[in-house]
């Protein structure tokens, strides 16, 4: 009597495997069966060559690439004798993304993640999207590419993943609004005078999430929520006025959907990125994940506070970018990145970041659209250059 064939392993490629999203993705995959359940055609990282090589060996990756061309020999040496193919530089990221895969985890931070993710989209892979810039800077372009490629788009940001879970596709006609929750970060109760004195170290001290320096500061300024508003518009085909933000300090309600009958459906859970990652990896089924279970009795209360856009003007800038359309998302993001770097290096203050972004967006409000990825890169570069010039003049 012949035995049943072994179930086919699911192929998952991970862009940005050495970052927070990538490490948590590998952790979830290990919990869900590791190499018996998953095949890893490719993984990519940046400068942490030791970790990238370790990950590649552990999962038996077919291809490993570093985005840094200068580290090719380091990666080659670290993977010597493993049989794993290697590459380096932007072209290697695209090569990794174009490997045959069932799902691509898009975890590269920043505009650098756009080209390789679009390459995977063109191949028809399902995309687990953790890169904000793909939709913020190139939402229309990305959406058109997804329609042609035919893959599914599965959001990994905890807020968008929450909406994805509770937005009933059979009731789209009844969806009135989506409500993104924001922790408010470490400065949510500061006055504007106090915020003017905020340092990069204090802005990065997030009370609920463990994130990198830039992401944590984006959370404190609510620029991350501004980007998520623009993402939500493209992900869920919403009008700008249908997208709301509410400050929720406990970070337990990850986001909500409001319907025409007055119902509001919410997704709740402990603050753990593995929940969203696991849902994207396992969709449409729910897997058993090693995350802390929510104890509502212990939690006792949930607070919700209307955001103060005088103290957090990034939210208003997101609405302006959505209403103007075109390349305003790319302008907002590029200027924000330049201003964030300037804040971290002590060249501008915390509140000045939004001022710089607003001025850059006004300068680039010329009605241009994104006909190609080159248009997006040009707008991003121009926004950074204008921001740098403005900051030099005000120094």
Short mmCIF file of C-alpha atoms in Angstrom, two decimals:
data_model
loop_
_atom_site.label_atom_id
_atom_site.label_comp_id
_atom_site.label_asym_id
_atom_site.label_seq_id
_atom_site.Cartn_x
_atom_site.Cartn_y
_atom_site.Cartn_z
CA UNK A 1 0.00 0.00 0.00
CA UNK A 2 1.55 3.29 -1.10
CA UNK A 3 1.85 6.16 1.34
CA UNK A 4 0.30 9.59 0.68
CA UNK A 5 2.65 12.12 -0.92
CA UNK A 6 4.22 14.65 1.45
CA UNK A 7 2.52 18.05 1.37
CA UNK A 8 4.27 20.56 -0.86
CA UNK A 9 6.33 23.11 1.01
CA UNK A 10 5.31 26.74 0.60
CA UNK A 11 7.97 28.95 -0.98
CA UNK A 12 8.60 32.23 0.82
CA UNK A 13 11.20 34.81 -0.20
CA UNK A 14 12.16 37.42 2.39
CA UNK A 15 13.42 40.87 1.43
CA UNK A 16 15.03 42.48 4.48
CA UNK A 17 15.51 39.27 6.44
CA UNK A 18 17.91 40.82 8.97
CA UNK A 19 15.51 43.58 10.03
CA UNK A 20 12.70 43.39 12.58
CA UNK A 21 10.09 42.18 10.07
CA UNK A 22 12.47 39.64 8.55
CA UNK A 23 13.62 38.19 11.87
CA UNK A 24 10.04 37.89 13.10
CA UNK A 25 9.03 36.25 9.81
CA UNK A 26 11.72 33.61 10.21
CA UNK A 27 10.65 33.08 13.81
CA UNK A 28 7.05 32.48 12.74
CA UNK A 29 8.14 30.14 9.94
CA UNK A 30 10.27 28.12 12.38
CA UNK A 31 7.29 27.79 14.71
CA UNK A 32 5.03 26.69 11.85
CA UNK A 33 7.27 23.85 10.76
CA UNK A 34 10.49 25.37 9.48
CA UNK A 35 12.08 23.56 6.56
CA UNK A 36 9.43 20.81 6.59
CA UNK A 37 6.73 23.38 5.80
CA UNK A 38 8.63 26.11 3.95
CA UNK A 39 11.19 26.50 1.20
CA UNK A 40 13.15 29.78 1.01
CA UNK A 41 14.15 30.63 -2.56
CA UNK A 42 15.93 33.82 -1.50
CA UNK A 43 16.66 36.16 1.39
CA UNK A 44 18.25 39.59 1.39
CA UNK A 45 19.83 41.89 3.96
CA UNK A 46 22.00 44.95 4.21
CA UNK A 47 25.09 45.30 6.39
CA UNK A 48 24.62 42.56 8.99
CA UNK A 49 26.43 39.94 6.92
CA UNK A 50 26.99 37.57 9.83
CA UNK A 51 23.27 37.37 10.60
CA UNK A 52 22.31 37.14 6.92
CA UNK A 53 24.68 34.22 6.39
CA UNK A 54 23.45 32.50 9.54
CA UNK A 55 19.84 32.86 8.41
CA UNK A 56 20.64 31.59 4.91
CA UNK A 57 22.32 28.48 6.28
CA UNK A 58 19.55 27.82 8.83
CA UNK A 59 16.72 27.90 6.27
CA UNK A 60 18.72 26.47 3.38
CA UNK A 61 18.08 29.49 1.18
CA UNK A 62 18.70 29.07 -2.54
CA UNK A 63 20.06 32.61 -2.88
CA UNK A 64 21.31 35.23 -0.43
CA UNK A 65 22.00 38.85 -1.31
CA UNK A 66 23.24 41.95 0.45
CA UNK A 67 22.09 45.36 -0.78
CA UNK A 68 25.63 46.67 -0.16
CA UNK A 69 27.82 45.96 -3.21
CA UNK A 70 30.93 46.49 -1.07
CA UNK A 71 30.07 43.49 1.12
CA UNK A 72 30.01 40.88 -1.68
CA UNK A 73 33.27 39.23 -0.64
CA UNK A 74 32.24 39.25 3.02
CA UNK A 75 29.03 37.40 2.19
CA UNK A 76 30.86 35.04 -0.16
CA UNK A 77 33.30 34.16 2.61
CA UNK A 78 30.56 33.73 5.22
CA UNK A 79 28.66 31.30 2.97
CA UNK A 80 31.68 29.45 1.63
CA UNK A 81 30.96 25.75 1.18
CA UNK A 82 27.23 26.13 1.74
CA UNK A 83 26.20 25.82 -1.91
CA UNK A 84 24.03 28.93 -1.51
CA UNK A 85 24.20 31.36 -4.44
CA UNK A 86 25.12 34.91 -3.49
CA UNK A 87 24.76 38.40 -4.87
CA UNK A 88 25.25 42.04 -3.91
CA UNK A 89 23.84 45.41 -4.85
CA UNK A 90 20.46 46.62 -6.10
CA UNK A 91 20.44 44.22 -9.06
CA UNK A 92 20.89 41.30 -6.68
CA UNK A 93 17.81 42.41 -4.71
CA UNK A 94 15.79 42.30 -7.92
CA UNK A 95 17.25 38.89 -8.77
CA UNK A 96 16.15 37.64 -5.35
CA UNK A 97 12.65 39.05 -5.86
CA UNK A 98 12.31 37.42 -9.27
CA UNK A 99 13.05 33.90 -8.01
CA UNK A 100 10.01 31.64 -8.27
CA UNK A 101 8.11 31.98 -5.01
CA UNK A 102 4.59 31.69 -3.65
CA UNK A 103 4.87 34.64 -1.27
CA UNK A 104 7.32 37.51 -1.00
CA UNK A 105 7.74 39.22 2.36
CA UNK A 106 8.53 42.83 1.45
CA UNK A 107 10.41 43.95 4.55
CA UNK A 108 13.03 46.32 3.12
CA UNK A 109 12.64 49.72 4.74
CA UNK A 110 12.41 52.82 2.57
CA UNK A 111 12.30 53.61 -1.13
CA UNK A 112 14.98 50.94 -1.70
CA UNK A 113 12.27 48.33 -1.32
CA UNK A 114 10.19 49.59 -4.24
CA UNK A 115 12.06 48.15 -7.25
CA UNK A 116 12.53 44.60 -5.93
CA UNK A 117 8.96 44.43 -4.66
CA UNK A 118 7.63 45.56 -8.04
CA UNK A 119 9.81 42.89 -9.66
CA UNK A 120 8.07 40.22 -7.57
CA UNK A 121 4.68 41.75 -8.37
CA UNK A 122 5.44 41.42 -12.10
CA UNK A 123 6.19 37.72 -11.59
CA UNK A 124 2.73 37.21 -10.09
CA UNK A 125 3.81 36.40 -6.54
CA UNK A 126 1.60 37.11 -3.55
CA UNK A 127 3.06 40.08 -1.64
CA UNK A 128 3.11 40.33 2.15
CA UNK A 129 3.68 44.08 2.30
CA UNK A 130 5.57 45.57 5.23
CA UNK A 131 7.19 48.35 3.16
CA UNK A 132 5.23 51.60 3.42
CA UNK A 133 6.95 53.40 0.57
CA UNK A 134 5.58 51.04 -2.09
CA UNK A 135 2.12 52.53 -1.57
CA UNK A 136 2.96 55.94 -0.11
CA UNK A 137 5.34 56.94 -2.90
CA UNK A 138 3.99 54.83 -5.75
CA UNK A 139 0.47 53.74 -4.81
CA UNK A 140 -1.16 54.15 -8.22
CA UNK A 141 1.80 52.56 -10.00
CA UNK A 142 1.92 49.69 -7.53
CA UNK A 143 -1.82 49.04 -7.73
CA UNK A 144 -1.72 48.88 -11.53
CA UNK A 145 1.23 46.46 -11.40
CA UNK A 146 -0.62 44.21 -8.93
CA UNK A 147 -3.66 44.10 -11.23
CA UNK A 148 -1.48 42.98 -14.14
CA UNK A 149 0.64 40.53 -12.10
CA UNK A 150 -2.39 38.85 -10.59
CA UNK A 151 -0.97 38.16 -7.13
CA UNK A 152 -2.64 38.94 -3.81
CA UNK A 153 -1.61 41.87 -1.63
CA UNK A 154 -1.52 40.96 2.07
CA UNK A 155 -0.77 43.87 4.43
CA UNK A 156 1.66 43.23 7.28
CA UNK A 157 1.61 46.57 9.12
CA UNK A 158 -0.38 45.74 12.25
CA UNK A 159 -2.97 48.45 11.54
CA UNK A 160 -3.62 47.47 7.93
CA UNK A 161 -3.52 43.78 8.76
CA UNK A 162 -6.21 44.45 11.38
CA UNK A 163 -8.39 46.19 8.80
CA UNK A 164 -7.76 43.35 6.35
CA UNK A 165 -9.03 40.91 8.96
CA UNK A 166 -12.29 42.75 9.73
CA UNK A 167 -13.17 44.34 6.39
CA UNK A 168 -15.85 42.07 4.94
CA UNK A 169 -15.21 41.93 1.20
CA UNK A 170 -18.85 40.91 0.64
CA UNK A 171 -20.01 44.10 2.38
CA UNK A 172 -17.77 46.68 0.71
CA UNK A 173 -20.84 48.75 -0.15
CA UNK A 174 -21.53 49.12 3.58
CA UNK A 175 -18.06 50.29 4.64
CA UNK A 176 -18.28 53.92 5.79
CA UNK A 177 -14.86 54.46 7.35
CA UNK A 178 -11.70 52.88 8.58
CA UNK A 179 -10.16 53.93 11.87
CA UNK A 180 -6.40 53.61 12.30
CA UNK A 181 -5.22 53.47 15.89
CA UNK A 182 -2.06 55.28 17.00
CA UNK A 183 -0.24 54.75 20.28
CA UNK A 184 0.76 58.41 20.35
CA UNK A 185 4.29 57.34 21.24
CA UNK A 186 6.36 58.71 24.11
CA UNK A 187 5.44 62.38 23.57
CA UNK A 188 1.66 62.09 23.21
CA UNK A 189 1.02 64.17 26.36
CA UNK A 190 3.69 66.80 25.69
CA UNK A 191 2.79 70.42 25.04
CA UNK A 192 4.17 72.03 21.88
CA UNK A 193 6.74 73.79 24.06
CA UNK A 194 7.88 70.45 25.47
CA UNK A 195 7.88 68.86 22.01
CA UNK A 196 10.21 71.58 20.76
CA UNK A 197 12.80 70.28 23.24
CA UNK A 198 12.40 66.57 22.42
CA UNK A 199 15.65 64.76 21.61
CA UNK A 200 16.09 61.80 19.23
CA UNK A 201 16.73 59.53 22.24
CA UNK A 202 13.52 60.49 24.03
CA UNK A 203 11.47 60.36 20.80
CA UNK A 204 12.72 56.82 20.16
CA UNK A 205 11.68 55.54 23.60
CA UNK A 206 8.42 53.93 22.46
CA UNK A 207 6.27 52.65 25.34
CA UNK A 208 4.71 49.65 23.56
CA UNK A 209 6.75 48.53 20.57
CA UNK A 210 10.40 47.58 20.10
CA UNK A 211 11.42 49.21 16.82
CA UNK A 212 14.42 50.80 15.16
CA UNK A 213 15.46 54.41 15.76
CA UNK A 214 13.87 55.95 12.66
CA UNK A 215 10.61 54.02 12.92
CA UNK A 216 10.30 54.92 16.61
CA UNK A 217 10.81 58.62 15.91
CA UNK A 218 8.28 58.41 13.07
CA UNK A 219 5.84 57.00 15.61
CA UNK A 220 6.51 59.82 18.05
CA UNK A 221 5.92 62.48 15.37
CA UNK A 222 2.97 60.48 13.94
CA UNK A 223 4.57 60.57 10.52
CA UNK A 224 4.25 56.80 10.56
CA UNK A 225 0.48 57.25 10.94
CA UNK A 226 0.50 59.80 8.12
CA UNK A 227 2.13 57.22 5.86
CA UNK A 228 -0.36 54.58 7.02
CA UNK A 229 -3.26 56.85 6.09
CA UNK A 230 -1.96 57.06 2.53
CA UNK A 231 -1.30 53.30 2.49
CA UNK A 232 -4.86 52.62 3.64
CA UNK A 233 -6.28 54.69 0.81
CA UNK A 234 -4.51 52.52 -1.76
CA UNK A 235 -4.89 49.18 0.03
CA UNK A 236 -8.62 49.47 0.61
CA UNK A 237 -9.68 51.90 -2.14
CA UNK A 238 -10.94 54.49 0.34
CA UNK A 239 -11.57 58.20 -0.10
CA UNK A 240 -9.40 60.48 2.08
CA UNK A 241 -12.40 61.56 4.18
CA UNK A 242 -13.15 57.92 5.03
CA UNK A 243 -9.82 57.46 6.83
CA UNK A 244 -9.68 58.43 10.50
CA UNK A 245 -7.02 58.24 13.21
CA UNK A 246 -7.62 57.74 16.93
CA UNK A 247 -4.97 57.73 19.65
CA UNK A 248 -5.11 54.48 21.63
CA UNK A 249 -2.25 54.34 24.15
CA UNK A 250 -2.55 50.63 25.00
CA UNK A 251 -1.96 49.45 21.39
CA UNK A 252 -4.44 46.60 21.90
CA UNK A 253 -7.06 47.61 19.33
CA UNK A 254 -4.98 47.57 16.17
CA UNK A 255 -7.57 49.24 13.93
CA UNK A 256 -11.30 49.27 13.17
CA UNK A 257 -13.81 49.34 10.33
CA UNK A 258 -17.08 51.25 10.61
CA UNK A 259 -20.15 50.08 8.67
CA UNK A 260 -23.33 51.78 7.50
CA UNK A 261 -25.48 50.04 10.13
CA UNK A 262 -23.48 51.70 12.92
CA UNK A 263 -21.37 48.61 13.66
CA UNK A 264 -17.66 49.04 14.30
CA UNK A 265 -15.56 45.87 13.99
CA UNK A 266 -12.13 45.81 15.59
CA UNK A 267 -9.17 43.46 15.73
CA UNK A 268 -7.54 43.18 19.17
CA UNK A 269 -4.36 41.52 20.32
CA UNK A 270 -1.18 42.01 22.30
CA UNK A 271 1.43 44.24 20.60
CA UNK A 272 3.38 41.56 18.69
CA UNK A 273 4.26 41.81 14.99
CA UNK A 274 4.20 38.01 14.70
CA UNK A 275 0.39 38.07 14.74
CA UNK A 276 0.17 40.11 11.53
CA UNK A 277 3.07 38.23 9.95
CA UNK A 278 1.55 34.86 10.80
CA UNK A 279 -1.81 35.89 9.39
CA UNK A 280 -0.20 36.98 6.10
CA UNK A 281 1.92 33.83 5.82
CA UNK A 282 -0.97 31.46 6.60
CA UNK A 283 -3.85 33.29 4.89
CA UNK A 284 -6.65 32.32 4.44
CA UNK A 285 -6.32 29.96 7.41
CA UNK A 286 -5.31 31.00 10.92
CA UNK A 287 -2.25 29.33 12.37
CA UNK A 288 -1.39 28.71 16.01
CA UNK A 289 1.19 31.36 16.96
CA UNK A 290 3.47 31.70 20.03
CA UNK A 291 2.17 35.13 21.04
CA UNK A 292 0.90 36.25 24.42
CA UNK A 293 -2.85 35.86 24.78
CA UNK A 294 -4.85 38.97 25.55
CA UNK A 295 -6.10 39.14 29.15
CA UNK A 296 -8.93 41.66 29.07
CA UNK A 297 -9.60 41.45 32.81
CA UNK A 298 -5.96 42.25 33.54
CA UNK A 299 -5.98 45.04 30.98
CA UNK A 300 -9.11 46.50 32.62
CA UNK A 301 -9.45 49.56 30.37
CA UNK A 302 -8.99 50.83 26.83
CA UNK A 303 -8.54 54.54 26.15
CA UNK A 304 -9.25 56.46 22.94
CA UNK A 305 -8.31 60.10 22.39
CA UNK A 306 -8.81 62.37 19.39
CA UNK A 307 -5.41 63.33 17.91
CA UNK A 308 -4.30 66.94 18.26
CA UNK A 309 -3.20 68.02 14.79
CA UNK A 310 -1.68 71.21 16.18
CA UNK A 311 0.88 69.07 17.97
CA UNK A 312 0.92 66.34 15.30
CA UNK A 313 0.60 68.16 11.92
CA UNK A 314 1.80 65.09 9.99
CA UNK A 315 -1.80 63.83 9.94
CA UNK A 316 -3.04 66.93 8.15
CA UNK A 317 -0.15 66.66 5.68
CA UNK A 318 -1.25 63.11 4.82
CA UNK A 319 -4.74 64.33 3.98
CA UNK A 320 -3.31 67.10 1.81
CA UNK A 321 -1.14 64.57 -0.04
CA UNK A 322 -4.14 62.28 -0.64
CA UNK A 323 -6.32 65.12 -1.89
CA UNK A 324 -3.65 66.46 -4.24
CA UNK A 325 -2.69 63.00 -5.51
CA UNK A 326 -0.01 62.51 -8.14
CA UNK A 327 3.48 62.39 -6.66
CA UNK A 328 2.61 64.17 -3.42
CA UNK A 329 3.04 60.94 -1.46
CA UNK A 330 6.58 60.60 -2.81
CA UNK A 331 7.24 64.25 -1.96
CA UNK A 332 5.95 63.79 1.59
CA UNK A 333 8.00 60.66 2.16
CA UNK A 334 11.23 61.95 0.62
CA UNK A 335 11.07 65.21 2.55
CA UNK A 336 10.21 63.37 5.74
CA UNK A 337 13.25 61.11 5.36
CA UNK A 338 15.55 64.11 4.86
CA UNK A 339 14.02 65.96 7.82
CA UNK A 340 14.24 62.86 10.01
CA UNK A 341 17.95 62.47 9.29
CA UNK A 342 18.45 66.15 10.11
CA UNK A 343 16.61 65.77 13.41
CA UNK A 344 18.65 62.71 14.38
CA UNK A 345 21.88 64.57 13.63
CA UNK A 346 20.73 67.60 15.65
CA UNK A 347 20.40 70.03 12.72
CA UNK A 348 16.67 70.73 13.23
CA UNK A 349 14.19 70.35 16.08
CA UNK A 350 11.40 67.81 16.49
CA UNK A 351 8.61 70.16 15.40
CA UNK A 352 10.56 71.51 12.45
CA UNK A 353 10.30 68.18 10.63
CA UNK A 354 6.66 68.82 9.70
CA UNK A 355 7.44 72.40 8.65
CA UNK A 356 10.08 71.16 6.20
CA UNK A 357 7.75 68.51 4.76
CA UNK A 358 4.92 71.02 4.26
CA UNK A 359 7.18 73.44 2.37
CA UNK A 360 8.56 70.68 0.13
CA UNK A 361 5.07 69.40 -0.68
CA UNK A 362 3.99 72.92 -1.69
CA UNK A 363 7.06 73.31 -3.93
CA UNK A 364 6.30 70.01 -5.70
CA UNK A 365 2.56 70.49 -6.04
CA UNK A 366 2.65 70.60 -9.84
CA UNK A 367 0.15 67.91 -10.78
CA UNK A 368 2.72 65.37 -11.93
CA UNK A 369 1.74 61.70 -11.78
CA UNK A 370 3.79 58.51 -11.54
CA UNK A 371 3.96 57.03 -15.03
CA UNK A 372 6.99 54.92 -14.14
CA UNK A 373 9.24 53.97 -11.26
CA UNK A 374 11.74 56.53 -12.56
CA UNK A 375 9.15 59.26 -11.95
CA UNK A 376 8.86 58.13 -8.33
CA UNK A 377 12.63 58.07 -7.84
CA UNK A 378 12.92 61.55 -9.40
CA UNK A 379 10.24 62.99 -7.11
CA UNK A 380 11.85 61.36 -4.07
CA UNK A 381 15.27 62.74 -4.99
CA UNK A 382 13.90 66.21 -5.72
CA UNK A 383 12.02 66.28 -2.42
CA UNK A 384 15.18 65.39 -0.50
CA UNK A 385 17.22 68.02 -2.34
CA UNK A 386 14.65 70.76 -1.72
CA UNK A 387 14.41 69.75 1.95
CA UNK A 388 18.20 69.89 2.30
CA UNK A 389 18.31 73.34 0.71
CA UNK A 390 15.56 74.65 2.98
CA UNK A 391 17.29 73.32 6.08
CA UNK A 392 20.64 74.81 5.06
CA UNK A 393 19.01 78.23 4.62
CA UNK A 394 17.36 78.07 8.04
CA UNK A 395 20.52 76.90 9.85
#
